[in-house]
PDB file of C-alpha atoms in Angstrom:
ATOM      1  CA  MET A 231     -11.597  10.526  26.289  1.00 28.00           C
ATOM      2  CA  ASP A 232     -12.289  13.742  28.139  1.00 33.00           C
ATOM      3  CA  VAL A 233     -13.950  16.784  26.495  1.00 33.00           C
ATOM      4  CA  ARG A 234     -10.769  18.807  27.449  1.00 36.00           C
ATOM      5  CA  ASP A 235      -8.847  16.630  24.931  1.00 40.00           C
ATOM      6  CA  PHE A 236     -10.571  18.747  22.286  1.00 38.00           C
ATOM      7  CA  ALA A 237      -9.999  22.254  23.425  1.00 41.00           C
ATOM      8  CA  TYR A 238      -8.179  25.384  22.452  1.00 39.00           C
ATOM      9  CA  PRO A 239      -6.898  28.350  24.436  1.00 40.00           C
ATOM     10  CA  THR A 240      -8.712  31.596  24.052  1.00 38.00           C
ATOM     11  CA  ALA A 241      -6.700  34.558  22.813  1.00 38.00           C
ATOM     12  CA  LYS A 242      -7.456  36.567  25.989  1.00 35.00           C
ATOM     13  CA  SER A 243      -6.886  33.977  28.641  1.00 32.00           C
ATOM     14  CA  SER A 244      -5.418  30.569  29.383  1.00 33.00           C
ATOM     15  CA  GLU A 245      -8.869  29.119  29.861  1.00 33.00           C
ATOM     16  CA  PHE A 246      -9.957  26.326  27.597  1.00 36.00           C
ATOM     17  CA  MET A 247     -13.252  26.376  25.630  1.00 39.00           C
ATOM     18  CA  THR A 248     -14.600  23.210  24.095  1.00 45.00           C
ATOM     19  CA  MET A 249     -14.732  22.905  20.328  1.00 51.00           C
ATOM     20  CA  ASP A 250     -17.840  22.577  18.295  1.00 66.00           C
ATOM     21  CA  SER A 251     -18.387  18.850  17.536  1.00 71.00           C
ATOM     22  CA  GLU A 252     -17.810  19.484  13.786  1.00 72.00           C
ATOM     23  CA  TRP A 253     -14.390  21.044  14.476  1.00 72.00           C
ATOM     24  CA  ARG A 254     -13.564  18.249  16.952  1.00 74.00           C
ATOM     25  CA  ASN A 255     -14.357  15.607  14.269  1.00 77.00           C
ATOM     26  CA  LEU A 256     -12.233  17.448  11.731  1.00 77.00           C
ATOM     27  CA  HIS A 257      -9.353  17.720  14.169  1.00 75.00           C
ATOM     28  CA  LEU A 258      -9.572  13.963  14.830  1.00 78.00           C
ATOM     29  CA  LYS A 259      -9.521  13.192  11.127  1.00 78.00           C
ATOM     30  CA  LEU A 260      -6.255  15.150  10.805  1.00 80.00           C
ATOM     31  CA  THR A 261      -4.469  13.515  13.689  1.00 82.00           C
ATOM     32  CA  ARG A 262      -5.954   9.995  13.637  1.00 80.00           C
ATOM     33  CA  ASN A 263      -3.249   8.407  11.398  1.00 80.00           C
ATOM     34  CA  GLY A 264      -0.551   9.353  13.867  1.00 81.00           C
ATOM     35  CA  LYS A 265       1.718  11.146  11.368  1.00 87.00           C
ATOM     36  CA  ILE A 266       0.475  14.585  12.511  1.00 90.00           C
ATOM     37  CA  GLU A 267       0.807  14.662  16.310  1.00 90.00           C
ATOM     38  CA  LYS A 268      -0.117  18.290  16.924  1.00 91.00           C
ATOM     39  CA  ALA A 269      -2.532  20.235  14.776  1.00 91.00           C
ATOM     40  CA  ALA A 270      -4.516  23.437  14.580  1.00 91.00           C
ATOM     41  CA  ILE A 271      -7.092  24.922  12.270  1.00 90.00           C
ATOM     42  CA  VAL A 272      -7.324  28.719  11.952  1.00 91.00           C
ATOM     43  CA  ASP A 273     -10.358  30.318  10.340  1.00 88.00           C
ATOM     44  CA  LYS A 274     -10.464  33.195   7.905  1.00 85.00           C
ATOM     45  CA  SER A 275     -10.477  35.807  10.659  1.00 87.00           C
ATOM     46  CA  GLY A 276      -7.382  34.404  12.381  1.00 88.00           C
ATOM     47  CA  LYS A 277      -9.251  32.656  15.202  1.00 89.00           C
ATOM     48  CA  ILE A 278      -8.089  29.120  16.269  1.00 89.00           C
ATOM     49  CA  VAL A 279     -11.161  26.995  15.843  1.00 85.00           C
ATOM     50  CA  ALA A 280      -9.499  23.592  16.614  1.00 84.00           C
ATOM     51  CA  CYS A 281      -6.194  22.837  18.301  1.00 87.00           C
ATOM     52  CA  SER A 282      -4.440  19.934  20.008  1.00 88.00           C
ATOM     53  CA  PRO A 283      -4.311  20.685  23.733  1.00 85.00           C
ATOM     54  CA  ASP A 284      -0.554  20.336  23.810  1.00 86.00           C
ATOM     55  CA  PHE A 285      -0.029  22.696  20.880  1.00 88.00           C
ATOM     56  CA  SER A 286       0.540  26.285  22.083  1.00 86.00           C
ATOM     57  CA  LEU A 287      -0.185  28.310  18.910  1.00 89.00           C
ATOM     58  CA  LYS A 288       0.082  32.076  19.480  1.00 91.00           C
ATOM     59  CA  ASP A 289      -1.078  34.935  17.405  1.00 91.00           C
ATOM     60  CA  SER A 290       2.541  35.704  16.611  1.00 93.00           C
ATOM     61  CA  ASP A 291       2.989  32.178  15.222  1.00 94.00           C
ATOM     62  CA  ILE A 292      -0.102  32.575  13.016  1.00 93.00           C
ATOM     63  CA  ASN A 293       1.284  35.941  11.746  1.00 92.00           C
ATOM     64  CA  THR A 294       4.648  34.369  11.100  1.00 92.00           C
ATOM     65  CA  LEU A 295       3.103  31.638   9.025  1.00 92.00           C
ATOM     66  CA  ASN A 296       0.888  34.032   7.081  1.00 89.00           C
ATOM     67  CA  CYS A 297       3.879  36.263   6.263  1.00 88.00           C
ATOM     68  CA  ALA A 298       6.023  33.275   5.204  1.00 89.00           C
ATOM     69  CA  LEU A 299       3.210  32.080   2.941  1.00 88.00           C
ATOM     70  CA  ALA A 300       2.751  35.492   1.414  1.00 84.00           C
ATOM     71  CA  GLY A 301       6.446  36.091   0.751  1.00 78.00           C
ATOM     72  CA  GLN A 302       7.309  36.861  -2.832  1.00 75.00           C
ATOM     73  CA  TYR A 303      11.105  36.875  -2.983  1.00 74.00           C
ATOM     74  CA  SER A 304      12.348  33.517  -1.902  1.00 79.00           C
ATOM     75  CA  SER A 305      10.855  30.038  -1.616  1.00 84.00           C
ATOM     76  CA  LEU A 306      13.313  29.178   1.191  1.00 89.00           C
ATOM     77  CA  VAL A 307      12.782  30.980   4.516  1.00 89.00           C
ATOM     78  CA  LYS A 308      13.772  30.573   8.167  1.00 92.00           C
ATOM     79  CA  ILE A 309      11.089  31.288  10.694  1.00 92.00           C
ATOM     80  CA  THR A 310      10.720  31.285  14.447  1.00 92.00           C
ATOM     81  CA  PHE A 311       7.683  29.185  15.269  1.00 92.00           C
ATOM     82  CA  GLY A 312       6.845  28.221  18.811  1.00 88.00           C
ATOM     83  CA  LYS A 313      10.129  27.682  20.637  1.00 88.00           C
ATOM     84  CA  GLY A 314      12.161  26.674  17.585  1.00 91.00           C
ATOM     85  CA  VAL A 315      13.576  27.936  14.367  1.00 94.00           C
ATOM     86  CA  PHE A 316      12.388  26.109  11.195  1.00 94.00           C
ATOM     87  CA  THR A 317      14.005  26.143   7.812  1.00 93.00           C
ATOM     88  CA  CYS A 318      11.026  26.189   5.456  1.00 93.00           C
ATOM     89  CA  PHE A 319      10.366  25.684   1.798  1.00 91.00           C
ATOM     90  CA  ARG A 320       7.288  27.415   0.261  1.00 87.00           C
ATOM     91  CA  GLN A 321       5.584  25.173  -2.275  1.00 81.00           C
ATOM     92  CA  CYS A 322       2.927  25.633  -4.941  1.00 70.00           C
ATOM     93  CA  GLU A 323       2.572  28.457  -7.377  1.00 62.00           C
ATOM     94  CA  GLU A 324      -0.124  30.087  -5.246  1.00 63.00           C
ATOM     95  CA  ASN A 325       2.225  30.030  -2.253  1.00 62.00           C
ATOM     96  CA  ASP A 326      -0.290  28.116  -0.209  1.00 87.00           C
ATOM     97  CA  THR A 327       1.977  25.504   1.452  1.00 92.00           C
ATOM     98  CA  LEU A 328       4.914  25.784   3.731  1.00 93.00           C
ATOM     99  CA  LEU A 329       7.033  22.797   4.728  1.00 93.00           C
ATOM    100  CA  GLY A 330       9.652  23.212   7.424  1.00 94.00           C
ATOM    101  CA  LYS A 331      12.128  21.190   9.452  1.00 95.00           C
ATOM    102  CA  ASN A 332      13.654  21.749  12.867  1.00 93.00           C
ATOM    103  CA  GLU A 333      15.871  18.867  14.021  1.00 89.00           C
ATOM    104  CA  ASP A 334      13.313  15.977  14.029  1.00 87.00           C
ATOM    105  CA  GLU A 335      10.114  18.112  13.915  1.00 93.00           C
ATOM    106  CA  ILE A 336       8.322  18.753  10.617  1.00 94.00           C
ATOM    107  CA  LEU A 337       6.053  21.699  10.303  1.00 95.00           C
ATOM    108  CA  VAL A 338       3.397  21.931   7.553  1.00 94.00           C
ATOM    109  CA  ALA A 339       1.131  24.922   7.058  1.00 94.00           C
ATOM    110  CA  HIS A 340      -1.355  24.977   4.241  1.00 93.00           C
ATOM    111  CA  ARG A 341      -3.843  27.676   3.389  1.00 91.00           C
ATOM    112  CA  GLN A 342      -7.055  26.660   1.634  1.00 88.00           C
ATOM    113  CA  ASN A 343      -9.923  29.035   0.921  1.00 85.00           C
ATOM    114  CA  GLY A 344      -8.797  31.306   3.763  1.00 85.00           C
ATOM    115  CA  PHE A 345      -8.454  28.567   6.354  1.00 89.00           C
ATOM    116  CA  LEU A 346      -4.945  27.766   7.626  1.00 93.00           C
ATOM    117  CA  VAL A 347      -4.193  24.158   8.653  1.00 93.00           C
ATOM    118  CA  VAL A 348      -0.999  23.719  10.708  1.00 94.00           C
ATOM    119  CA  GLY A 349       0.453  20.404  11.585  1.00 93.00           C
ATOM    120  CA  ILE A 350       3.538  19.166  13.447  1.00 93.00           C
ATOM    121  CA  GLY A 351       4.867  15.672  12.923  1.00 91.00           C
ATOM    122  CA  TYR A 352       8.157  13.874  13.451  1.00 90.00           C
ATOM    123  CA  SER A 353      10.564  12.490  10.899  1.00 85.00           C
ATOM    124  CA  ASP A 354      10.789   9.102  12.602  1.00 86.00           C
ATOM    125  CA  THR A 355       7.140   8.252  12.082  1.00 82.00           C
ATOM    126  CA  PRO A 356       6.137   6.676   8.783  1.00 79.00           C
ATOM    127  CA  GLY A 357       4.178   8.636   6.182  1.00 82.00           C
ATOM    128  CA  SER A 358       4.075  12.187   4.859  1.00 89.00           C
ATOM    129  CA  CYS A 359       3.146  15.192   6.966  1.00 89.00           C
ATOM    130  CA  LEU A 360       2.820  17.167   3.777  1.00 90.00           C
ATOM    131  CA  TYR A 361       0.316  14.774   2.319  1.00 88.00           C
ATOM    132  CA  GLU A 362      -1.723  14.478   5.524  1.00 89.00           C
ATOM    133  CA  VAL A 363      -2.166  18.264   5.935  1.00 90.00           C
ATOM    134  CA  THR A 364      -2.751  19.139   2.262  1.00 87.00           C
ATOM    135  CA  HIS A 365      -5.137  16.215   1.692  1.00 85.00           C
ATOM    136  CA  PHE A 366      -7.051  17.175   4.854  1.00 86.00           C
ATOM    137  CA  ALA A 367      -7.275  20.883   3.842  1.00 86.00           C
ATOM    138  CA  LYS A 368      -8.964  20.064   0.474  1.00 83.00           C
ATOM    139  CA  ARG A 369     -12.216  19.770   2.372  1.00 79.00           C
ATOM    140  CA  PHE A 370     -12.252  23.518   2.865  1.00 78.00           C
ATOM    141  CA  LYS A 371     -12.627  24.015  -0.883  1.00 76.00           C
ATOM    142  CA  SER A 372     -16.157  22.761  -1.139  1.00 61.00           C
ATOM    143  CA  LYS A 373     -17.703  23.086   2.267  1.00 48.00           C
ATOM    144  CA  ARG A 374     -18.821  26.121   4.297  1.00 53.00           C
ATOM    145  CA  PHE A 375     -17.737  25.962   7.901  1.00 47.00           C
ATOM    146  CA  SER A 376     -19.148  27.933  10.773  1.00 42.00           C
ATOM    147  CA  CYS A 377     -16.983  29.283  13.539  1.00 42.00           C
ATOM    148  CA  LYS A 378     -19.352  28.630  16.429  1.00 39.00           C
ATOM    149  CA  ILE A 379     -17.767  28.183  19.819  1.00 34.00           C
ATOM    150  CA  VAL A 380     -19.516  26.070  22.389  1.00 35.00           C
ATOM    151  CA  SER A 381     -18.891  27.403  25.944  1.00 30.00           C
TER     152      SER A 381
END
């Protein structure tokens, strides 16, 4: 496996920077079961600290997810995310989880202690995308993570 398999695009350019080994290991834990095929971890300041190389997550996508999670009027929302439109259901009393569907793609966004974990899976693979992302995000409750970038 090449180091470029664990990279994320910088906000200012299309260059790739390698992830800190701790973020790389976390990213692997989220995607290793195969249910979540594309994933990203966004820190408290909105920076992407880990992302699948084939997952193009833009600032506008992060803002859309944050707005959908913060909504107070309806638990059912339609959002434009990436190149598609997802029908999403906001779960949990704290509005910390968003579950969406677009044809065969499933989107899960879960906010835990300021971190946003985003995963894309497919309905034809066994398992639960919701479980994978929310179970993974629990680790942000008790640990402090740094946002160091290795260049």
